[in-house]
Coordinates of C-alpha atoms in Angstrom, one line a residue:
M89 CA -0.2 0.1 -0.3
F90 CA 1.3 3.5 -1.2
L91 CA 0.3 6.5 1.2
D92 CA 0.5 9.8 -0.7
I93 CA 1.8 11.9 2.0
F94 CA 1.8 14.9 0.2
S95 CA -1.9 14.7 -1.4
L96 CA -3.2 14.3 2.7
I97 CA -0.8 17.1 3.5
C98 CA -2.1 19.2 1.1
S99 CA -5.7 18.4 1.3
N100 CA -5.9 19.2 5.0
L101 CA -3.6 22.4 4.7
P102 CA -5.4 25.2 2.4
S103 CA -2.4 27.5 3.6
T104 CA 0.5 25.1 3.0
R105 CA 2.5 25.1 -0.2
S106 CA 4.7 22.1 -0.8
S107 CA 7.8 21.9 -3.0
L108 CA 10.7 19.0 -3.3
L109 CA 13.8 21.1 -4.7
T110 CA 12.2 23.3 -7.2
G111 CA 10.3 26.8 -6.4
E112 CA 6.3 25.7 -6.2
K113 CA 6.3 22.8 -7.9
S114 CA 4.0 20.1 -6.1
A115 CA 6.9 17.3 -6.1
R116 CA 8.1 15.1 -3.4
G117 CA 10.8 12.5 -3.5
K118 CA 11.5 9.1 -2.1
V119 CA 14.8 8.0 -0.1
S120 CA 16.1 5.1 -3.1
G121 CA 16.6 2.0 -0.4
E122 CA 14.9 3.2 2.4
S123 CA 10.9 3.5 3.7
K124 CA 11.8 7.4 3.7
I125 CA 9.8 10.6 2.0
L126 CA 11.1 13.6 1.7
S127 CA 8.8 17.0 1.5
V128 CA 9.8 20.8 2.1
I129 CA 6.7 22.4 2.9
Q130 CA 6.3 25.5 3.7
V131 CA 3.9 26.2 6.2
F132 CA 1.8 29.4 7.1
N133 CA -0.3 27.5 9.7
I134 CA 1.5 25.5 12.2
I135 CA -2.2 24.4 13.4
G136 CA -3.0 23.2 10.5
L137 CA 0.3 21.2 9.8
E138 CA 0.0 19.5 13.7
R139 CA -3.5 18.2 13.0
T140 CA -2.2 16.9 9.3
I141 CA 0.7 15.0 11.1
G142 CA -1.8 14.0 13.8
G143 CA -3.9 12.2 10.7
L144 CA -0.8 10.6 9.8
W145 CA -0.1 8.9 13.0
R146 CA -3.8 7.6 13.1
L147 CA -3.1 5.9 10.0
G148 CA -0.1 3.4 11.9
A149 CA 3.8 3.8 12.4
V150 CA 4.8 7.0 11.1
D151 CA 8.2 8.2 12.1
V152 CA 7.8 12.2 10.9
D153 CA 10.8 14.7 11.8
C154 CA 10.4 18.4 10.5
Q155 CA 13.4 21.3 10.7
P156 CA 12.5 24.7 10.0
I157 CA 14.8 25.2 6.8
V158 CA 15.7 28.5 5.0
S159 CA 16.9 28.9 1.7
Y160 CA 20.8 28.7 0.8
E161 CA 20.0 32.1 -1.1
N162 CA 18.6 34.0 2.0
F163 CA 21.3 32.8 4.1
A164 CA 23.9 33.7 1.8
R165 CA 22.8 36.9 1.8
T166 CA 23.0 36.9 5.5
I167 CA 26.6 36.2 4.7
K168 CA 27.1 39.1 2.1
V169 CA 27.3 37.2 -1.0
S170 CA 26.1 38.9 -4.2
E171 CA 22.8 40.0 -4.5
H172 CA 22.9 38.6 -8.1
L173 CA 24.0 35.1 -7.2
T174 CA 21.3 34.9 -4.7
K175 CA 18.2 35.1 -6.8
P176 CA 15.7 32.0 -6.2
N177 CA 16.6 29.6 -8.8
S178 CA 14.1 29.6 -11.8
S179 CA 15.2 26.1 -13.1
G180 CA 14.2 22.7 -11.6
L181 CA 15.9 19.2 -11.0
A182 CA 16.0 16.7 -13.3
K183 CA 14.6 13.0 -12.4
E184 CA 17.9 10.4 -13.2
G185 CA 20.7 11.5 -11.0
L186 CA 18.9 13.0 -8.5
Y187 CA 21.1 12.7 -4.9
W188 CA 20.4 14.0 -1.2
L189 CA 23.4 15.4 0.4
E190 CA 23.2 16.9 4.2
F191 CA 26.3 18.8 5.0
D192 CA 26.9 19.2 8.8
V193 CA 29.5 21.8 9.3
E194 CA 31.7 22.1 12.6
Y195 CA 34.7 24.8 12.6
N196 CA 36.7 23.1 15.5
G197 CA 40.3 25.0 15.4
K198 CA 39.0 28.2 13.3
S199 CA 36.9 31.6 14.7
T200 CA 33.4 32.3 13.9
D201 CA 34.7 34.7 11.6
E202 CA 37.2 32.3 9.4
L203 CA 33.8 29.9 9.2
I204 CA 31.7 32.9 7.7
T205 CA 34.4 33.6 5.2
I206 CA 35.0 29.8 4.0
W207 CA 31.2 29.2 4.2
R208 CA 31.3 32.6 1.8
K209 CA 33.5 31.3 -0.6
E210 CA 31.6 28.2 -0.6
A211 CA 28.1 30.0 -1.2
E212 CA 29.7 31.9 -3.7
A213 CA 30.7 28.6 -6.0
V214 CA 28.2 26.6 -5.7
L215 CA 25.9 29.3 -6.7
T216 CA 28.4 30.8 -9.1
A217 CA 28.2 27.3 -11.0
R218 CA 24.3 26.8 -10.9
H219 CA 24.2 30.8 -12.2
K220 CA 27.2 30.3 -15.2
E221 CA 27.5 26.6 -15.7
G222 CA 23.7 25.4 -15.0
T223 CA 24.7 23.4 -12.6
S224 CA 21.4 21.3 -11.6
I225 CA 21.0 22.0 -7.9
E226 CA 18.9 23.1 -4.6
L227 CA 20.5 24.0 -1.5
Y228 CA 18.6 24.8 1.9
K229 CA 20.2 25.7 5.4
A230 CA 18.6 24.4 8.7
V231 CA 17.6 27.5 10.7
A232 CA 20.4 27.7 14.2
Q233 CA 22.3 24.9 12.8
R234 CA 25.4 24.5 10.2
K235 CA 23.4 22.7 8.4
V236 CA 22.6 22.7 4.7
H237 CA 20.5 20.0 2.2
V238 CA 21.7 19.8 -1.0
F239 CA 19.9 18.3 -3.9
I240 CA 21.8 17.8 -7.3
N241 CA 21.8 15.6 -10.3
A242 CA 25.0 14.4 -11.4
A243 CA 25.3 11.7 -14.5
D244 CA 26.5 8.9 -11.8
P245 CA 28.0 8.6 -7.9
E246 CA 31.9 9.1 -9.3
Q247 CA 30.6 12.9 -10.3
V248 CA 29.1 13.8 -6.8
D249 CA 32.3 12.5 -5.1
L250 CA 34.4 14.5 -7.4
L251 CA 31.8 17.6 -6.9
S252 CA 32.4 17.1 -2.8
L253 CA 35.8 17.1 -2.9
Q254 CA 36.0 20.4 -5.1
L255 CA 33.9 22.4 -2.3
P256 CA 35.9 25.2 -0.3
I257 CA 33.9 24.2 2.3
M258 CA 35.6 20.5 1.8
Q259 CA 39.4 22.3 0.9
E260 CA 39.6 24.3 3.8
N261 CA 37.5 23.1 6.4
G262 CA 37.4 19.1 5.5
S263 CA 38.3 17.6 8.8
N264 CA 35.2 19.6 10.2
V265 CA 32.5 18.9 8.1
Q266 CA 30.4 15.2 8.4
L267 CA 28.9 14.7 4.9
K268 CA 25.6 11.8 3.8
C269 CA 24.9 10.9 0.7
K270 CA 21.3 9.3 -0.2
A271 CA 20.1 8.5 -4.2
L272 CA 17.0 10.1 -4.7
Q273 CA 13.6 9.8 -6.7
F274 CA 10.6 11.7 -7.2
L275 CA 7.9 10.0 -5.6
E276 CA 5.6 10.0 -8.2
D277 CA 7.9 8.1 -10.7
Y278 CA 8.6 5.7 -8.0
T279 CA 4.5 5.1 -7.2
A280 CA 4.4 4.5 -11.0
R281 CA 7.6 2.7 -11.8
I282 CA 6.9 0.0 -8.7
T283 CA 3.6 -0.7 -9.4
S284 CA 4.4 -1.2 -13.3
D285 CA 7.8 -2.6 -14.0
S286 CA 8.5 -6.6 -13.6
I287 CA 11.1 -7.3 -11.5

């Protein structure tokens, strides 16, 4: 049985907009090989969200993890990244070769100012790659944490490895960065394929 969490959320929350990785598009993702669904939701009515989560719990054992986030562009503006790089992303992510990376950034042995300088270089590099080179990437920063969620398209896993090693935050602060990577599928595609494809 497939549970369409997105439809359940949207039907119960008229004041909720949901997007996975791209502007206003209604999409959500399934983590490959795990029973985990990922959605980025902008909530205007917290009580509506609480009611929806309560409805999910009534359906059975469902583990819900909500984390407040901000767009990486907004965060980048606060650390003084050039305004032309921090405009909202107008392009979306492709269905194939989609990865979800979580960066947990510490800064042992560095001052806060040094961390901000490194992070500014990081944001400029990533947003420049998207702006000038058309890199297919969406980023979100966890509120009041040094954690970044990155959604990126790559031709193969080796490309993700190479890209992660080239980042300024890895080159200048790599020993203080924990990185997790998961393959991701758009949920609509996953449900269509799992119900129709033969093994």
